[in-house]
XYZ file of C-alpha atoms in Angstrom:
672
model
C -10.065 93.964 75.783
C -6.288 92.790 75.932
C -5.690 95.001 72.678
C -6.870 98.159 74.689
C -5.029 97.291 77.901
C -1.948 96.930 75.806
C -2.904 100.712 74.258
C -3.292 102.150 77.260
C 0.206 100.807 78.714
C 2.024 102.311 75.737
C 0.212 105.302 76.004
C 1.303 105.692 79.679
C 4.919 104.589 78.869
C 4.925 107.026 76.398
C 3.873 109.957 78.605
C 6.088 108.755 81.464
C 9.043 108.665 79.382
C 8.233 112.185 77.916
C 7.884 113.804 81.498
C 11.149 111.937 82.391
C 12.588 113.463 79.565
C 11.741 116.895 80.223
C 12.517 116.612 84.223
C 16.090 115.619 83.361
C 16.560 118.268 80.810
C 15.475 121.083 83.175
C 17.648 119.740 86.151
C 20.585 119.838 83.546
C 19.537 123.377 82.730
C 19.660 122.742 79.366
C 18.215 125.598 76.809
C 16.290 124.842 74.359
C 18.954 125.407 71.715
C 20.689 122.731 73.434
C 17.827 120.320 73.494
C 17.810 120.897 69.784
C 21.509 120.250 69.108
C 21.254 117.175 70.927
C 18.367 116.099 69.167
C 16.354 115.732 72.458
C 13.708 118.020 71.264
C 13.069 116.469 68.269
C 13.037 112.998 69.517
C 10.605 113.737 72.106
C 8.209 115.469 69.707
C 8.437 112.609 67.397
C 8.001 110.076 69.907
C 5.114 111.547 71.651
C 3.438 111.908 68.503
C 3.677 108.374 67.174
C 3.443 106.521 70.533
C 0.300 108.465 71.285
C -1.256 108.581 67.575
C -0.094 104.572 67.491
C -1.854 103.827 70.816
C -5.044 105.419 69.587
C -4.955 103.599 66.310
C -4.561 100.443 68.491
C -7.513 101.060 70.587
C -9.894 101.682 67.941
C -8.425 99.316 65.308
C -6.543 96.633 66.791
C -5.908 94.562 63.575
C -4.178 97.255 62.162
C -0.642 96.696 61.974
C 0.214 100.217 61.847
C -0.951 101.322 64.806
C 1.278 98.654 66.571
C 4.103 99.893 63.980
C 4.023 103.598 65.565
C 3.164 102.562 69.459
C 6.202 100.560 69.497
C 8.514 102.847 67.297
C 7.121 105.904 69.501
C 8.179 104.326 72.560
C 11.701 103.649 71.213
C 12.002 107.094 70.186
C 11.061 108.436 73.579
C 13.723 105.992 75.157
C 16.494 107.395 72.988
C 15.150 111.164 74.128
C 15.275 110.292 77.803
C 18.501 108.611 77.245
C 20.374 111.907 76.116
C 19.786 113.905 79.099
C 20.009 111.043 81.701
C 23.610 110.114 80.047
C 24.821 113.609 80.090
C 23.812 114.122 83.882
C 25.198 110.841 84.725
C 28.365 111.737 83.268
C 28.422 115.148 84.912
C 27.544 113.546 88.309
C 30.673 111.069 88.124
C 28.760 108.006 87.199
C 30.630 105.002 85.811
C 31.897 105.422 82.239
C 30.336 102.118 81.676
C 27.065 103.039 82.594
C 27.074 106.437 80.735
C 28.587 104.889 77.295
C 25.710 102.169 77.994
C 22.963 104.870 78.126
C 24.696 106.896 74.839
C 24.560 103.480 72.865
C 20.933 102.985 74.095
C 20.423 106.920 72.886
C 22.030 105.662 69.281
C 20.349 102.428 68.673
C 16.732 103.341 69.860
C 15.480 105.781 67.955
C 16.495 104.454 64.332
C 14.215 101.434 65.073
C 11.140 103.894 64.519
C 12.784 106.243 61.962
C 14.437 103.326 60.206
C 12.245 100.605 60.387
C 8.791 100.989 61.277
C 8.161 104.393 59.681
C 9.119 103.479 55.785
C 7.304 100.119 56.112
C 4.294 101.524 57.570
C 3.811 103.505 54.397
C 3.515 100.336 52.494
C 0.454 98.976 54.518
C -1.885 102.141 54.451
C -4.758 102.540 54.877
C -5.928 99.367 55.347
C -3.002 97.448 56.716
C -2.524 95.199 53.490
C 0.003 95.931 50.679
C -1.265 97.447 47.589
C -1.005 94.240 45.939
C 1.276 90.760 46.061
C 3.558 92.461 43.411
C 4.643 94.815 46.154
C 5.664 92.061 48.483
C 9.443 91.329 46.929
C 9.542 95.166 47.842
C 8.308 95.165 51.314
C 10.597 92.075 52.129
C 13.798 93.909 50.675
C 12.897 96.872 52.778
C 12.507 94.829 55.967
C 15.545 92.815 55.289
C 17.656 95.561 54.748
C 17.002 97.964 57.573
C 19.683 96.751 59.588
C 22.168 98.844 57.755
C 20.505 101.831 58.634
C 20.661 100.724 62.104
C 24.121 100.034 62.043
C 25.021 102.903 60.360
C 23.334 105.457 62.868
C 24.147 103.258 66.005
C 27.734 103.220 65.462
C 27.974 106.964 64.760
C 29.650 109.390 67.057
C 26.625 110.599 69.169
C 27.491 114.484 69.248
C 26.777 114.772 72.984
C 30.043 116.481 74.534
C 32.203 113.844 73.429
C 30.322 110.924 74.790
C 29.951 108.027 72.523
C 28.038 104.736 72.407
C 30.102 101.314 72.799
C 30.706 100.640 69.242
C 31.762 103.303 66.651
C 32.576 102.965 63.045
C 34.468 105.793 61.051
C 32.134 107.675 58.754
C 34.817 108.671 56.402
C 37.276 106.802 54.098
C 36.500 103.393 53.025
C 33.237 103.206 55.216
C 31.563 106.484 53.548
C 30.253 104.335 50.812
C 28.483 102.054 52.916
C 27.090 105.148 54.704
C 26.049 106.773 51.570
C 24.397 103.514 50.455
C 22.558 103.248 53.639
C 21.050 106.988 53.021
C 20.191 106.416 49.551
C 18.777 103.020 50.692
C 16.626 104.825 53.185
C 14.900 107.576 50.595
C 14.582 104.911 47.980
C 12.317 102.956 50.531
C 10.506 106.104 51.553
C 9.846 107.063 47.958
C 8.516 103.760 47.225
C 6.258 103.922 49.954
C 5.027 107.176 48.743
C 4.614 105.478 45.342
C 2.713 103.006 46.868
C 0.307 105.487 48.532
C -0.093 107.000 44.961
C -0.733 103.698 43.419
C -3.532 102.875 45.904
C -4.915 106.546 45.363
C -4.940 106.115 41.518
C -6.793 102.768 41.789
C -8.916 103.344 45.256
C -12.506 104.274 45.263
C -13.588 107.478 46.837
C -13.319 106.464 50.472
C -9.491 105.281 49.688
C -8.791 108.549 48.152
C -10.001 110.577 50.741
C -7.924 108.509 53.363
C -4.937 108.855 51.258
C -5.332 112.581 50.519
C -4.290 113.458 54.039
C -1.522 111.023 54.159
C -0.272 111.947 50.788
C 0.016 115.565 51.600
C 1.697 114.908 54.988
C 4.200 112.688 53.163
C 5.274 114.722 50.729
C 5.813 117.809 53.261
C 8.078 115.179 55.223
C 9.834 114.095 52.086
C 10.904 117.545 51.170
C 11.885 118.295 54.626
C 14.029 115.208 55.493
C 15.761 114.731 51.995
C 17.765 118.037 52.369
C 18.365 117.161 55.961
C 19.521 113.601 55.087
C 21.832 115.001 52.011
C 22.916 118.621 52.544
C 25.422 119.478 55.201
C 24.322 122.507 57.705
C 20.700 121.886 57.104
C 18.781 122.958 60.582
C 17.670 120.151 62.918
C 14.545 121.856 62.981
C 13.487 120.180 59.414
C 12.842 116.741 61.607
C 9.865 118.320 63.363
C 8.097 118.058 60.059
C 7.984 114.277 61.037
C 4.989 114.227 63.592
C 2.706 115.574 60.554
C 2.681 111.850 59.229
C 1.547 110.277 62.384
C -1.595 112.981 62.799
C -2.393 112.186 59.383
C -2.406 108.399 59.255
C -4.488 108.904 62.510
C -6.949 110.964 60.930
C -6.807 108.557 57.519
C -7.861 105.592 59.688
C -10.000 106.763 62.217
C -11.589 110.113 60.836
C -10.716 110.775 57.262
C -14.418 112.416 56.629
C -13.661 114.892 59.867
C -12.664 117.907 57.332
C -11.994 118.456 53.426
C -8.567 118.050 52.979
C -9.195 119.302 49.334
C -9.913 122.833 50.349
C -6.570 122.893 52.226
C -4.744 121.663 49.185
C -6.413 123.743 46.700
C -6.055 126.979 48.705
C -2.245 125.984 49.583
C -1.187 124.958 46.150
C -2.796 128.247 44.964
C -0.868 130.610 47.296
C 2.509 128.466 47.035
C 2.420 128.888 43.535
C 1.385 132.622 43.729
C 4.388 133.174 46.050
C 6.945 131.344 43.955
C 5.792 133.405 41.125
C 5.829 136.552 42.959
C 9.489 135.813 44.520
C 10.818 134.377 40.918
C 9.268 137.586 39.465
C 10.897 140.004 41.941
C 14.183 137.934 41.943
C 14.184 139.042 38.073
C 13.145 142.385 38.154
C 15.138 143.494 41.197
C 18.208 143.088 38.919
C 16.982 145.548 36.694
C 15.001 147.965 38.698
C 14.834 149.299 42.008
C 13.619 147.358 45.211
C 10.175 149.436 45.668
C 9.476 149.299 41.856
C 10.323 146.013 41.452
C 8.189 144.698 44.120
C 5.493 146.730 42.990
C 5.723 145.647 39.234
C 6.202 142.116 40.481
C 2.389 142.651 42.329
C 0.733 144.113 39.212
C 2.220 141.445 37.155
C 1.214 138.472 39.499
C -2.357 139.967 40.420
C -4.124 138.633 36.968
C -3.131 135.583 37.293
C -4.336 134.658 40.740
C -7.847 133.847 39.806
C -6.461 131.798 36.570
C -4.085 129.736 39.250
C -6.754 129.475 41.659
C -9.367 128.128 39.256
C -7.082 125.425 37.748
C -5.990 124.481 40.895
C -9.868 123.945 41.971
C -10.586 121.839 38.804
C -7.809 119.787 39.586
C -9.012 119.010 43.228
C -12.789 119.461 42.736
C -13.331 118.799 39.227
C -15.083 120.771 36.382
C -17.314 123.239 37.749
C -18.514 124.677 34.462
C -22.200 123.824 34.114
C -22.122 124.153 30.314
C -19.099 121.995 29.841
C -20.440 119.475 32.371
C -23.873 119.219 31.002
C -22.116 118.784 27.497
C -20.152 115.725 28.493
C -23.094 114.431 30.540
C -25.202 114.743 27.685
C -23.526 112.672 25.243
C -24.242 109.739 27.651
C -27.575 110.163 28.746
C -28.736 106.986 27.036
C -26.659 105.072 29.648
C -27.979 106.606 32.840
C -25.523 104.715 35.024
C -22.965 106.193 32.945
C -24.135 109.841 33.097
C -24.199 109.535 36.744
C -20.717 108.240 36.918
C -19.372 110.969 34.638
C -21.098 113.521 36.743
C -19.848 112.119 39.639
C -15.791 111.828 38.078
C -16.311 115.397 36.747
C -17.226 117.220 39.808
C -15.286 114.660 42.352
C -18.498 113.345 44.181
C -18.509 110.538 46.148
C -21.857 109.490 45.006
C -24.540 110.329 42.758
C -27.925 108.511 42.172
C -31.260 108.732 40.645
C -34.419 107.309 43.150
C -37.952 106.606 42.228
C -40.686 106.143 45.036
C -37.613 105.177 47.086
C -36.140 102.594 44.807
C -32.804 103.280 43.649
C -33.038 103.256 39.434
C -29.154 103.977 38.881
C -26.231 104.746 41.085
C -22.649 105.330 40.666
C -20.233 105.191 43.598
C -20.600 103.792 47.133
C -23.649 104.707 48.783
C -23.124 106.579 51.984
C -25.540 104.579 54.222
C -24.388 101.057 52.777
C -20.874 101.291 52.434
C -20.114 102.063 56.100
C -21.598 102.113 59.499
C -22.459 105.373 61.354
C -20.398 104.216 64.389
C -17.482 103.440 62.072
C -16.965 100.408 63.793
C -15.022 97.404 62.176
C -16.692 94.936 60.091
C -17.067 91.274 59.760
C -14.114 89.058 60.071
C -11.878 92.047 61.762
C -12.068 94.457 58.644
C -11.868 97.859 59.152
C -14.348 100.117 58.219
C -14.105 103.476 57.597
C -16.292 106.333 59.211
C -19.452 107.532 57.486
C -18.633 108.316 54.010
C -20.422 111.573 53.416
C -23.947 113.211 54.021
C -26.197 113.285 51.008
C -28.576 116.010 49.435
C -31.708 115.209 47.197
C -33.233 117.455 44.389
C -36.517 116.362 42.963
C -36.744 115.631 39.401
C -40.593 115.060 38.996
C -43.018 112.205 39.469
C -41.506 110.896 42.517
C -37.697 110.886 41.265
C -34.821 112.300 43.264
C -31.443 113.193 42.184
C -29.204 111.860 45.270
C -25.865 113.582 45.617
C -23.054 112.833 48.103
C -21.718 115.938 49.776
C -17.879 115.896 49.897
C -16.215 115.466 53.430
C -16.446 118.808 55.243
C -19.182 120.073 53.104
C -22.693 120.838 54.900
C -24.372 121.630 51.469
C -23.660 122.125 47.841
C -21.380 125.075 46.591
C -23.028 127.560 44.450
C -21.182 126.405 41.589
C -22.525 122.658 41.899
C -26.220 124.018 42.388
C -25.908 125.749 39.158
C -24.787 122.320 37.450
C -27.197 120.342 38.891
C -30.112 122.710 38.288
C -28.719 122.467 34.289
C -28.848 118.786 34.405
C -32.201 118.353 36.313
C -34.492 118.459 33.065
C -31.860 116.007 31.213
C -31.666 113.403 33.843
C -35.197 113.278 34.480
C -36.268 112.645 30.817
C -33.098 110.143 30.837
C -34.648 108.333 34.117
C -37.928 108.263 32.424
C -36.902 106.398 29.729
C -34.863 104.460 31.620
C -37.582 103.188 33.717
C -40.040 102.796 30.667
C -37.341 100.670 29.040
C -37.094 98.616 32.459
C -40.646 98.347 32.602
C -40.766 97.159 29.010
C -38.494 94.490 29.556
C -40.255 93.197 32.540
C -43.499 92.885 30.638
C -41.852 91.010 28.147
C -40.322 88.685 30.735
C -43.814 88.328 32.152
C -45.313 87.609 29.086
C -42.712 84.968 27.854
C -42.995 83.196 31.048
C -47.021 83.212 30.580
C -46.842 81.746 27.317
C -43.988 79.331 28.381
C -46.125 78.162 31.405
C -49.096 77.857 28.917
C -47.136 75.910 26.703
C -46.119 73.498 29.395
C -49.752 73.017 30.574
C -50.857 72.395 27.204
C -48.110 69.804 26.984
C -48.813 68.159 30.242
C -52.635 67.849 29.486
C -51.500 66.236 25.854
C -49.003 64.048 27.291
C -50.701 62.712 30.488
C -54.579 62.959 29.398
C -54.769 62.415 25.589
C -51.967 60.573 24.739
C -52.182 57.621 26.603
C -55.905 57.424 26.050
C -55.286 57.476 22.356
C -52.530 55.084 22.665
C -55.022 52.496 24.363
C -57.510 53.218 21.887
C -54.771 52.344 18.860
C -54.037 49.356 20.767
C -57.429 48.008 21.413
C -58.358 48.441 17.784
C -55.352 46.373 16.680
C -56.557 44.007 19.196
C -59.908 43.616 17.627
C -58.467 43.465 14.273
C -56.721 40.483 15.091
C -59.672 38.780 16.401
C -62.372 39.485 14.457
C -62.363 36.348 12.472
C -61.475 33.957 15.524
C -63.304 35.702 18.302
C -66.160 37.882 17.106
C -67.524 38.305 21.114
C -64.018 39.387 22.054
C -63.688 41.730 19.228
C -67.075 43.393 20.007
C -65.996 43.896 23.438
C -62.992 45.656 22.497
C -64.973 47.922 19.873
C -67.249 48.698 22.482
C -64.036 49.723 24.862
C -62.425 51.657 22.009
C -65.826 53.617 21.339
C -65.747 54.499 24.953
C -62.436 55.961 24.984
C -62.767 57.779 21.831
C -65.737 59.465 23.510
C -63.667 60.111 26.777
C -60.759 61.582 23.991
C -63.431 64.270 22.578
C -64.408 65.210 26.190
C -60.906 65.553 27.317
C -60.206 67.748 23.762
C -63.156 69.914 24.386
C -61.617 70.300 28.184
C -58.233 71.656 26.790
C -60.311 73.929 24.260
C -62.334 75.178 27.148
C -59.179 76.238 29.005
C -57.854 77.935 26.088
C -60.840 79.724 25.452
C -64.153 78.700 27.143
C -66.769 78.078 24.526
C -69.538 80.154 26.296
C -67.646 83.304 25.418
C -67.604 82.525 21.643
C -71.473 81.444 21.799
C -72.724 83.770 24.298
C -70.384 86.580 24.586
C -68.774 87.557 27.897
C -72.587 88.990 29.616
C -74.193 85.842 28.211
C -71.424 83.387 29.453
C -71.472 85.015 32.841
C -75.215 84.972 33.028
C -75.396 81.221 31.911
C -72.547 80.640 34.717
C -74.857 82.491 37.373
C -77.757 80.368 36.528
C -76.038 77.527 37.164
C -74.669 78.809 40.645
C -77.724 77.988 42.851
C -75.981 76.337 45.970
C -73.412 77.013 48.257
C -70.965 73.893 49.187
C -73.016 73.324 52.345
C -76.464 72.864 50.339
C -77.687 76.492 51.350
C -79.495 78.366 48.281
C -77.539 81.035 46.633
C -78.686 83.711 44.381
C -76.411 85.453 41.614
C -77.484 88.410 39.705
C -75.760 89.738 36.823
C -75.728 93.671 36.104
C -74.157 95.194 32.828
C -74.294 98.177 31.195
C -73.831 99.038 27.750
C -70.645 97.085 26.766
C -68.882 97.778 23.372
C -66.805 95.097 21.598
C -63.883 93.656 23.919
C -60.602 92.680 23.279
C -60.693 88.792 23.565
C -57.694 88.695 26.143
C -59.926 90.998 28.299
C -62.927 89.032 27.960
C -61.079 85.634 28.657
C -59.639 87.641 32.134
C -62.675 89.199 33.084
C -64.609 86.024 32.831
C -62.165 83.744 34.784
C -61.781 86.505 37.654
C -65.384 86.500 38.070
C -65.981 82.617 37.875
C -63.206 82.265 40.346
C -64.948 84.507 42.425
C -67.991 82.916 42.365
C -66.420 79.796 43.201
C -65.040 80.915 46.271
C -68.302 82.472 47.380
C -69.819 78.650 46.768
C -67.001 77.246 48.965
C -65.996 79.225 51.468
C -69.214 82.113 52.635
C -72.356 82.193 54.009
C -73.660 84.483 51.657
C -77.122 84.020 50.324
C -77.074 86.235 47.354
C -74.146 87.621 45.021
C -74.153 90.780 42.910
C -71.883 90.690 39.931
C -71.808 94.015 38.177
C -69.975 94.695 34.560
C -69.284 98.454 33.593
C -67.265 100.256 31.149
C -65.799 103.748 32.122
C -62.591 103.747 29.733
C -61.629 100.517 31.689
C -63.542 97.292 32.058
C -64.689 96.839 35.749
C -65.621 93.773 37.071
C -67.029 93.691 40.785
C -68.687 90.645 42.618
C -70.184 91.171 45.989
C -71.809 88.849 48.500
C -73.634 89.546 51.688
C -72.078 87.098 53.499
C -70.965 89.209 56.569
C -67.704 89.991 57.996
C -64.843 88.421 56.139
C -64.353 87.448 52.217
C -64.394 85.267 49.439
C -61.112 83.472 49.959
C -59.091 81.251 47.663
C -60.317 77.976 47.019
C -57.319 76.755 47.508
C -56.998 78.608 51.078
C -56.467 76.378 53.881
C -57.609 79.308 56.099
C -61.261 78.686 54.437
C -63.806 77.798 56.805
C -66.895 75.229 56.764
C -70.122 77.051 57.163
C -68.720 79.247 59.820
C -68.085 82.841 59.804
C -64.976 83.735 57.386
C -61.910 85.301 58.858
C -61.254 88.714 58.487
C -57.857 88.223 57.852
C -57.436 87.691 53.730
C -54.545 85.383 53.283
C -53.883 84.780 49.354
C -53.890 81.535 48.102
C -53.833 80.495 44.343
C -57.209 81.602 43.726
C -56.672 85.032 44.695
C -53.145 84.886 43.439
C -54.441 84.039 39.922
C -56.977 86.578 40.056
C -54.512 89.157 40.588
C -52.037 87.732 38.176
C -54.544 87.829 35.370
C -55.419 91.462 36.248
C -51.850 92.341 35.900
C -50.794 90.530 32.920
C -53.090 93.185 31.157
C -51.598 95.951 33.278
C -54.771 96.149 35.421
C -55.034 95.166 39.165
C -57.487 93.396 41.344
C -58.649 94.395 44.597
C -60.041 91.375 46.690
C -61.015 92.030 50.482
C -64.039 92.594 53.119
C -66.774 94.704 52.557
C -69.355 96.520 54.395
C -71.754 93.461 53.274
C -69.402 90.697 52.864
C -66.513 89.933 50.538
C -65.699 91.744 47.458
C -63.538 91.306 44.416
C -63.014 94.438 42.261
C -61.028 94.198 39.006
C -60.066 97.033 36.397
C -58.763 95.868 33.138
C -57.580 98.455 30.881
C -59.131 98.198 27.108
C -56.189 99.998 25.789
C -52.636 98.588 26.734
C -50.756 101.297 28.930
């Protein structure tokens, strides 16, 4: 809130100073030429543009130092603009010489604070308010420390206001001229290094940074080209200074609204016609020496016309990237085995902010910053006071088939893809669809391998735990008891017999434990009776629910061929787990277990327990004798059934049915 108040005060001060300056100049009767010659007009325009743009940046981005620098610098420039007509008017009205000299001194010293300090240093801090890297810190410090040289040079120079001079003046000829030349060169070097810092950021930055700096680089280049002749060439019109307001406008757009317009289109057209104009002028100047005026102009136009298309094509390729569909397709085709690399190649060649391929709403591969993820739609600041730019760009989607989409980020200022871009995208859709399918298949295969390895490792851990915690201690006890019996057989036959009886019991227990481990690996009933027989045997053993009520289980099986062992085990485990859940949690009186083969093996278990279903055996929501809940909260049992089906590429649906609970598992007989 305090920053917005300060921004409002600075903007109001800038407007008041501008009004005072204009009123004072009008009362003096100054013409526009006089206002330009006394630097009042240039100071007014420069100060007002920087002051208002700086206040606007402070309002929206209070933590950005450039906004404060420009707001303060613009006010200083406007103070200088106001002092010129006020000082002259005070001198003409008979004011005291000291007051007039003081105003002229303020006039001479105020505007250099902006032009010599704020403006050059701000270039190093664009667009995020920080230096490009720590290596630039010494250059920034040197530029800041040497600013008094520029202030002294300008402040002690005669004011050129009708003989009115500041309080302190120094000669700009003789021995002092070397110092002033160094000052001018120093200012130009600082400005040039600032532009170099922008170029470094542009080269290293991403799409958002480049789009911010493109406006700024264009304005800074124009500014540099306009100010250098004025600084070094005597007689250059003061009007050249009116190019300076381009900089705050560009910087404000870069910080607040960098995506509003497409500067690349402006640059492309501007460079095209600038080069063409240069060719025409150069050709005309050469031909005019040899031919008459009309003939030379006509011939120059005829010679330049064939170059127009080539020049424009070359510049648009530089700005927009390659727009030749065959050339782009050829370069992308060499990287189709690397889908992210292919998208990055497309994005780079076509100068796009973002390119991605999605499948079912999930990003398969992407290149560049996603518009909705990189920034906020309202352009508000990020966490920790970081400045977040406006929305990067809109996107368009093109179908690739099988639920796949090619998502392309539009360039700023665009509402749809250009015709040349559409041709490139159309040519790349087929290869990208194949590459996407191959990438997804490879990714699924990798996930399947990971699941398989994980399942194998879990089974090994279970076996290790069973052997270590069950059989290990049991057999160790058997060995110790046998040793004790051997030691006591001659001295205590009764104790020896008791120990041997214990050994015999432990060995029987070990045999049972071994059978249990083997049964867990593959139920013996499957090996002895087959899948249908094993399930019928299990159904014959399931005659009562957990509450003691009778339960009838029927098994129906159509003609089943020879099944893979993994399918048999999975079907048996799913069916027995479903029966266990019915026994423990349902109020069913009968259960129907159906096996059928229709390309896949379909296992279906349906009970008549009414509304609800067969929940997990470990489900805390299971009830005891009362109606089961309609909400199916998955526990270990339900999860285990689904995982067994998923491991084989199948699916298991568990939930309520019209009769009661239903479990339906589909297990593919042929791997997908």
